[in-house]
PDB file of C-alpha atoms in Angstrom:
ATOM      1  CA  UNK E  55       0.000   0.000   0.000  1.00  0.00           C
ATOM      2  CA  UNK E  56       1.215   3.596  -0.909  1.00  0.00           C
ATOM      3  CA  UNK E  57       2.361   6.127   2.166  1.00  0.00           C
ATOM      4  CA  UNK E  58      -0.801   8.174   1.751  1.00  0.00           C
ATOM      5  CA  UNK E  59      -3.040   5.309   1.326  1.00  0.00           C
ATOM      6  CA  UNK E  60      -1.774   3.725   4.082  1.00  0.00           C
ATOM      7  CA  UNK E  61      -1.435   7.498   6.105  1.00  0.00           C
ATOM      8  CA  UNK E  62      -5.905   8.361   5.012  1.00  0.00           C
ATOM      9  CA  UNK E  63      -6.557   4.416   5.959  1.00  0.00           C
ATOM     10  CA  UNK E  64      -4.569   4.865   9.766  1.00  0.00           C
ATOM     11  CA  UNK E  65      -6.544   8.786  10.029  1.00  0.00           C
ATOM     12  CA  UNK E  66      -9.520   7.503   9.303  1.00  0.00           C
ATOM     13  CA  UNK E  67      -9.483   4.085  11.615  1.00  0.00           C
ATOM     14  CA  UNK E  68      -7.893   6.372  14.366  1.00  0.00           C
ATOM     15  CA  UNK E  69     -10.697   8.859  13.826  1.00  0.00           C
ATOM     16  CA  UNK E  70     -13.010   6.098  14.244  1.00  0.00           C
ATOM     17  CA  UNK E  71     -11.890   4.664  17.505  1.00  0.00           C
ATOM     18  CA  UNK E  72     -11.842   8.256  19.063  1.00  0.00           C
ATOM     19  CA  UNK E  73     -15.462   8.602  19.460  1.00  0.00           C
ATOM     20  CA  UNK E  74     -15.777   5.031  20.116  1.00  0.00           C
ATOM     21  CA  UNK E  75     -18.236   5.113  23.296  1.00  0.00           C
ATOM     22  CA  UNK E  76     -17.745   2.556  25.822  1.00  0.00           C
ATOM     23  CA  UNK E  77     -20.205   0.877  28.621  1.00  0.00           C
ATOM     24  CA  UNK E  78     -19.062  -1.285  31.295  1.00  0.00           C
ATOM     25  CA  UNK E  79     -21.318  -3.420  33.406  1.00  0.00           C
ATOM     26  CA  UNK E  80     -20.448  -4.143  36.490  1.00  0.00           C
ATOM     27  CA  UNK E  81     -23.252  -6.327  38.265  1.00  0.00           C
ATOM     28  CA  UNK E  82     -23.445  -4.254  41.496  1.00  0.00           C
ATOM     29  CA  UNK E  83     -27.104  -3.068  41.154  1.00  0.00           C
ATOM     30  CA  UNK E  84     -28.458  -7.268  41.565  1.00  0.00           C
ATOM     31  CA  UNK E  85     -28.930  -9.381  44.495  1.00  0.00           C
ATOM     32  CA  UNK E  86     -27.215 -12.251  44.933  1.00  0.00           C
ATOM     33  CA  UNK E  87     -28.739 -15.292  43.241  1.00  0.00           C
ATOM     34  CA  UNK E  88     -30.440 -12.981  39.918  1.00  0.00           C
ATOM     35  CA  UNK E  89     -30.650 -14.035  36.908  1.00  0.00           C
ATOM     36  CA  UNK E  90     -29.545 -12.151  34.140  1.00  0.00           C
ATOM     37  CA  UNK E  91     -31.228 -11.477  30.840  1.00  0.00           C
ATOM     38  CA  UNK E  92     -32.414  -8.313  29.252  1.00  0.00           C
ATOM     39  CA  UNK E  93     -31.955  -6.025  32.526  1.00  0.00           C
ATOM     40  CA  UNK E  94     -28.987  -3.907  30.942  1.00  0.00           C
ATOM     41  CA  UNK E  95     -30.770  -2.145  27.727  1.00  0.00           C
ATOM     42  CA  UNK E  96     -28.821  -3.369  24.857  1.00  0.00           C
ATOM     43  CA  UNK E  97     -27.821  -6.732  25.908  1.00  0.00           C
ATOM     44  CA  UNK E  98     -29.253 -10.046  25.960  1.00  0.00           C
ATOM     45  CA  UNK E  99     -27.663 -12.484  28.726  1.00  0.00           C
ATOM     46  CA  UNK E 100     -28.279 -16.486  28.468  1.00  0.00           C
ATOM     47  CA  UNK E 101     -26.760 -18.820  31.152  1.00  0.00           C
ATOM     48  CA  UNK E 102     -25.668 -16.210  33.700  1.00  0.00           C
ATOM     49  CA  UNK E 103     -26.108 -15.372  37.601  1.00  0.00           C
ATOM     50  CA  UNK E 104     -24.943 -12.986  39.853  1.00  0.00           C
ATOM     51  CA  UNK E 105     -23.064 -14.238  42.355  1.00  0.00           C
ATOM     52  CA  UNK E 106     -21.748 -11.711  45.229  1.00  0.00           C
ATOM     53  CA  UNK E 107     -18.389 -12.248  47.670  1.00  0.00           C
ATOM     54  CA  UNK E 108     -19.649 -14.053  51.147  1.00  0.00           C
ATOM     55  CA  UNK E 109     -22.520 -14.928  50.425  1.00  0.00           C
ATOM     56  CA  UNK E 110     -23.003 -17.601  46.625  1.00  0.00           C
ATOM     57  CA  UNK E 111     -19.133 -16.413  45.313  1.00  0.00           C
ATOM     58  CA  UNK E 112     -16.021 -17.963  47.152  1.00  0.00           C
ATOM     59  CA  UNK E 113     -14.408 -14.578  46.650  1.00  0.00           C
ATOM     60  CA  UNK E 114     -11.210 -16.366  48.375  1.00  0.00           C
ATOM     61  CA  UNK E 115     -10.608 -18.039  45.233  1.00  0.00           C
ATOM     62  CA  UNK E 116     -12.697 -15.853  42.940  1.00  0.00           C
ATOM     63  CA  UNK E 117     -12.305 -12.409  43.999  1.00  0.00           C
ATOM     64  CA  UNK E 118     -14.304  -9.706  42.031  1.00  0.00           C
ATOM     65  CA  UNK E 119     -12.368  -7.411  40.122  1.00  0.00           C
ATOM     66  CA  UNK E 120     -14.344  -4.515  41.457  1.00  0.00           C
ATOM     67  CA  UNK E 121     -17.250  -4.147  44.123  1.00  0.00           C
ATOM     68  CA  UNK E 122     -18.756  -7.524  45.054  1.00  0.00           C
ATOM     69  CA  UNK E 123     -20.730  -9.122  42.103  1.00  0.00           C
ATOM     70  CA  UNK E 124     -19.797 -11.124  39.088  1.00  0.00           C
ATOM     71  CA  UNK E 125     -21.414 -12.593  36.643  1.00  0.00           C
ATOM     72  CA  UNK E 126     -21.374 -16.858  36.523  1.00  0.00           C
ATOM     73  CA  UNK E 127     -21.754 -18.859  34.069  1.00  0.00           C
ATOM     74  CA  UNK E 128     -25.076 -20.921  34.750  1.00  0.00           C
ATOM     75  CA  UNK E 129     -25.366 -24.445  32.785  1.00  0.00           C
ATOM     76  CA  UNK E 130     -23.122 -23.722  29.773  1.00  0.00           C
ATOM     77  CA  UNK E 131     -21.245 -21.108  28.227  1.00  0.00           C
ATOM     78  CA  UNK E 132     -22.689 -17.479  28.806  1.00  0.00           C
ATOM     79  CA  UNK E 133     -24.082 -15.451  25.609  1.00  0.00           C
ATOM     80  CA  UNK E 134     -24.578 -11.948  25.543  1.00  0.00           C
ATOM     81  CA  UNK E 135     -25.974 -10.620  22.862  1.00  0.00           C
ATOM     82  CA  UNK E 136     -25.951  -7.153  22.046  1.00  0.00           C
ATOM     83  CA  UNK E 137     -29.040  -5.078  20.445  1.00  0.00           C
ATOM     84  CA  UNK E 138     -26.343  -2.619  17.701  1.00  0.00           C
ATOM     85  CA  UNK E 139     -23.356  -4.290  17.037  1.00  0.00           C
ATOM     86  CA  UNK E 140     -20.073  -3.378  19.621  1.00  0.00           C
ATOM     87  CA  UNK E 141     -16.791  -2.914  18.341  1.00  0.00           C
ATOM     88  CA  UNK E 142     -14.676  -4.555  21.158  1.00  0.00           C
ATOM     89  CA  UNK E 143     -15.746  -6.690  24.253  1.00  0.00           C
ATOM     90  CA  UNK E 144     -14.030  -7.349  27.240  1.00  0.00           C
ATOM     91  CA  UNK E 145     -14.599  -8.683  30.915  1.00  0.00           C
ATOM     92  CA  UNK E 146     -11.833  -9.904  33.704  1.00  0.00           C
ATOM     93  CA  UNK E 147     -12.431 -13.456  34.242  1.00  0.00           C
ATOM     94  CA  UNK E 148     -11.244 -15.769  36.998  1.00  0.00           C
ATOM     95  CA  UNK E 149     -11.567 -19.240  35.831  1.00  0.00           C
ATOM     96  CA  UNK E 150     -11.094 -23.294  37.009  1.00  0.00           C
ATOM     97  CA  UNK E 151     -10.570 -24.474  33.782  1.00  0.00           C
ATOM     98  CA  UNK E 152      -9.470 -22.721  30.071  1.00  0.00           C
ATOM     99  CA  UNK E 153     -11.437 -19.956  28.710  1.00  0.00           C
ATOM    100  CA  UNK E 154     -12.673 -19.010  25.057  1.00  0.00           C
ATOM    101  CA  UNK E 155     -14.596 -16.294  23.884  1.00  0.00           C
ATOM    102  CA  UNK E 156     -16.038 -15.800  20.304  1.00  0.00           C
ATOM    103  CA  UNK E 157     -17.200 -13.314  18.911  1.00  0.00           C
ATOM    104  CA  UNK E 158     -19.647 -13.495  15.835  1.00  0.00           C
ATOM    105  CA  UNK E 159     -21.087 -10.793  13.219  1.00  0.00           C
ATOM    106  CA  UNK E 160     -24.923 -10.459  12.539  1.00  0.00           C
ATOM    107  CA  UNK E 161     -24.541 -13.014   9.932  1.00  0.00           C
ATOM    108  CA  UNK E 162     -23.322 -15.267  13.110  1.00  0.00           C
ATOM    109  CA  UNK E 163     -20.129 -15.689  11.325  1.00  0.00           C
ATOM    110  CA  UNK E 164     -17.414 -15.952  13.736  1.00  0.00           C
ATOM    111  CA  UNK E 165     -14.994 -12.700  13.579  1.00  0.00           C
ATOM    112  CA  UNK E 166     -12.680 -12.970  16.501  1.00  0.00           C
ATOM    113  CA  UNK E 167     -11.269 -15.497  18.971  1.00  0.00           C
ATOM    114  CA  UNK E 168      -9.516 -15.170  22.548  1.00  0.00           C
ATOM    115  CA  UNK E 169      -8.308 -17.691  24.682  1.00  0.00           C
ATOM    116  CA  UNK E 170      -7.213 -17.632  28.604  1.00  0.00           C
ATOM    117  CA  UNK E 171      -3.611 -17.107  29.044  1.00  0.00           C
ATOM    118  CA  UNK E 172      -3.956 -20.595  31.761  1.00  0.00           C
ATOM    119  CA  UNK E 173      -6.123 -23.458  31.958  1.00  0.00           C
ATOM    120  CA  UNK E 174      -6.911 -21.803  35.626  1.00  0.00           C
ATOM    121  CA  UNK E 175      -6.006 -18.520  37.473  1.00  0.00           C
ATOM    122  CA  UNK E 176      -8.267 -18.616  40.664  1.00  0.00           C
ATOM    123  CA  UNK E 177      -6.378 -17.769  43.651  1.00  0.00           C
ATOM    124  CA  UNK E 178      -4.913 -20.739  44.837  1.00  0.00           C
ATOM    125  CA  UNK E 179      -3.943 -21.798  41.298  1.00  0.00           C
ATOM    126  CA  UNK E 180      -0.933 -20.164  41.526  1.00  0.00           C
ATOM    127  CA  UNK E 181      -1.850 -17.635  38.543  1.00  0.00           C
ATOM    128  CA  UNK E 182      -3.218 -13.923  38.770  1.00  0.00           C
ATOM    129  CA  UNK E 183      -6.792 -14.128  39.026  1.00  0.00           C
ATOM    130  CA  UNK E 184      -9.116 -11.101  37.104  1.00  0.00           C
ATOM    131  CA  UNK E 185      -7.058 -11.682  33.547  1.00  0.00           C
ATOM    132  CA  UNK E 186      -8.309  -8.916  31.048  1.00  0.00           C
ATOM    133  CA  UNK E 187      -9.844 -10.965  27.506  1.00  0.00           C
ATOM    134  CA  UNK E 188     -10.614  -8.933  24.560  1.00  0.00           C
ATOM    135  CA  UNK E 189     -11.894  -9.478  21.605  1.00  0.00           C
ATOM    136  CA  UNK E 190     -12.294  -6.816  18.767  1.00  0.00           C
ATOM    137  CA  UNK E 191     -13.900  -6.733  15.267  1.00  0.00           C
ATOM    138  CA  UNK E 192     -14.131  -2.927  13.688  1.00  0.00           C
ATOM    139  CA  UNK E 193     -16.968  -4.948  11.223  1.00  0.00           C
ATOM    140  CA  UNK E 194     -19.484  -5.378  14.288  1.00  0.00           C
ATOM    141  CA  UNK E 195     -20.143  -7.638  16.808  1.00  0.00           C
ATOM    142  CA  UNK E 196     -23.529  -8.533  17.451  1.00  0.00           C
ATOM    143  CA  UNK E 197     -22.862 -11.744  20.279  1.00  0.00           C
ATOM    144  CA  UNK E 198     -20.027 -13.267  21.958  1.00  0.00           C
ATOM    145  CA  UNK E 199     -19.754 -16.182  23.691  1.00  0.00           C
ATOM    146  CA  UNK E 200     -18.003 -17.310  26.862  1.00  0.00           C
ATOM    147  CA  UNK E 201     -16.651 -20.937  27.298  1.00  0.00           C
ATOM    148  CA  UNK E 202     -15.005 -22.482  29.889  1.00  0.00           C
ATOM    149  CA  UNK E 203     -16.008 -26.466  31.316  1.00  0.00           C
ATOM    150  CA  UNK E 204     -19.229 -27.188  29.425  1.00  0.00           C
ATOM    151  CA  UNK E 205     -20.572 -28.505  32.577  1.00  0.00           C
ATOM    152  CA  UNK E 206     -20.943 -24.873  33.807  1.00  0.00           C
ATOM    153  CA  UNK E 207     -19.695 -22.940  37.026  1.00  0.00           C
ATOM    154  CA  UNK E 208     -16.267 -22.533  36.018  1.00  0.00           C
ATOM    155  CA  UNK E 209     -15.609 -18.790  35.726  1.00  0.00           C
ATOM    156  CA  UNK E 210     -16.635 -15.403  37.000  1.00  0.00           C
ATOM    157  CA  UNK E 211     -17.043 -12.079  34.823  1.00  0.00           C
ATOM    158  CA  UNK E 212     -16.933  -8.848  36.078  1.00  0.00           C
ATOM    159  CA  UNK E 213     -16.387  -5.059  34.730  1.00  0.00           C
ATOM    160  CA  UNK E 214     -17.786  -6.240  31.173  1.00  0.00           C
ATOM    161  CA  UNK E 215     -17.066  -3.771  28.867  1.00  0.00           C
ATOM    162  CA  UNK E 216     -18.138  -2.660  25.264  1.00  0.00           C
ATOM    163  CA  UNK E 217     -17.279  -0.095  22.922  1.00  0.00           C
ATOM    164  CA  UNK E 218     -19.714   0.991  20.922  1.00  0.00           C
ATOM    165  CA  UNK E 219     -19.813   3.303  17.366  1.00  0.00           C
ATOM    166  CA  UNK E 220     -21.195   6.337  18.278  1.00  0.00           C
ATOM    167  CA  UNK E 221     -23.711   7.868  15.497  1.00  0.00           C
ATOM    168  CA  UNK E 222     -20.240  10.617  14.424  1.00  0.00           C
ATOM    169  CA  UNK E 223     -18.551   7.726  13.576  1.00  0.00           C
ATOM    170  CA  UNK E 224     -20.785   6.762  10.833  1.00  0.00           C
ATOM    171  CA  UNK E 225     -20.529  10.292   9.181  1.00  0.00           C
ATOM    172  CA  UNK E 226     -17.707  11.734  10.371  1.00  0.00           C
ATOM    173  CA  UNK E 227     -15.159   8.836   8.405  1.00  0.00           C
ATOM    174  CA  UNK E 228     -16.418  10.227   4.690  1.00  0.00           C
ATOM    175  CA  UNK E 229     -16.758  14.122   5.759  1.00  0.00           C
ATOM    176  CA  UNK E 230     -13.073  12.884   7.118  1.00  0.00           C
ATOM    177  CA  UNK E 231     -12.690  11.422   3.554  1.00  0.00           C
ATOM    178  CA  UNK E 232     -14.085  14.296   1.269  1.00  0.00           C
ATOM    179  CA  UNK E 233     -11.707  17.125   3.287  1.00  0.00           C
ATOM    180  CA  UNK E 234      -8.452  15.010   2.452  1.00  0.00           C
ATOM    181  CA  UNK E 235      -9.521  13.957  -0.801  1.00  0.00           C
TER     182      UNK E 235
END
């Protein structure tokens, strides 16, 4: 690629990710035991709980990364879908066994893959717990998935976070386009 292709290309992607919104979630408003779903506007949860420290989580082994809930995974990997497609998703996890999450396009085409750093990192493991996973598709994410031992109740999720497109960055990249050009 020529210098000022490749110089408009890295302006414009840059320009993009500025005004990039971004929403965490961080479980704290639930009591201990709920069941999420469709309680955060813009996201739709399958197989997950809140668990909070001293009461349902061992927060020993599984501390929260912030506050005192997490999400669990509840008989099989957690979904969240999301209601306009993210740009990037990303949680810290504390996990028994391996982690992967997948990410998939509104075509459910898979678009992105991350995988644990350990096959474990709760406290006694040895390994940091709350590891940062990220996955990132500039196309659109519309779900991801979280997988650790099929069987369920193998990792906690807390400070989920998503950036979004703002409505700017839809315009702004060919106003950006037609002032170089």
């Amino acid at each position: 690629m020529s210098r000022p292709r490749t110089l408009l290309f890295g302006m414009l992607f840059i320009s993009t990710l500025a005004r990039a919104g971004t929403v965490t979630l961080d479980f704290e408003s639930f009591a201990d035991g709920t069941s999420l779903t469709n309680q955060y506007v813009g996201f739709l949860f399958t197989n997950a709980s809140v668990f909070t420290a001293g009461l349902s989580l061992n927060d020993l082994e599984f501390p929260p990364h912030s506050g005192t809930n997490v999400a669990v995974e509840a008989g099989g990997p957690i979904t969240i879908g999301f209601t306009s497609p993210v740009l990037s998703f990303s949680g810290f996890f504390t996990y028994g066994s391996a982690l992967t999450i997948d990410a998939f396009d509104s075509l459910n085409q898979s678009v992105g893959t991350t995988n644990s750093a350990f096959t474990s990192n709760f406290v006694s493991s040895g390994n940091p717990p709350n590891e940062l996973l990220q996955v990132t598709f500039a196309g659109g994410i519309s779900h991801v998935s979280i997988t650790g031992d099929l069987a369920g109740s193998s990792f906690t999720l807390d400070d989920a976070t998503v950036s979004t497109p703002t409505d700017s960055s839809v315009r702004e990249p060919s106003s950006t386009f037609m002032m170089l050009a």
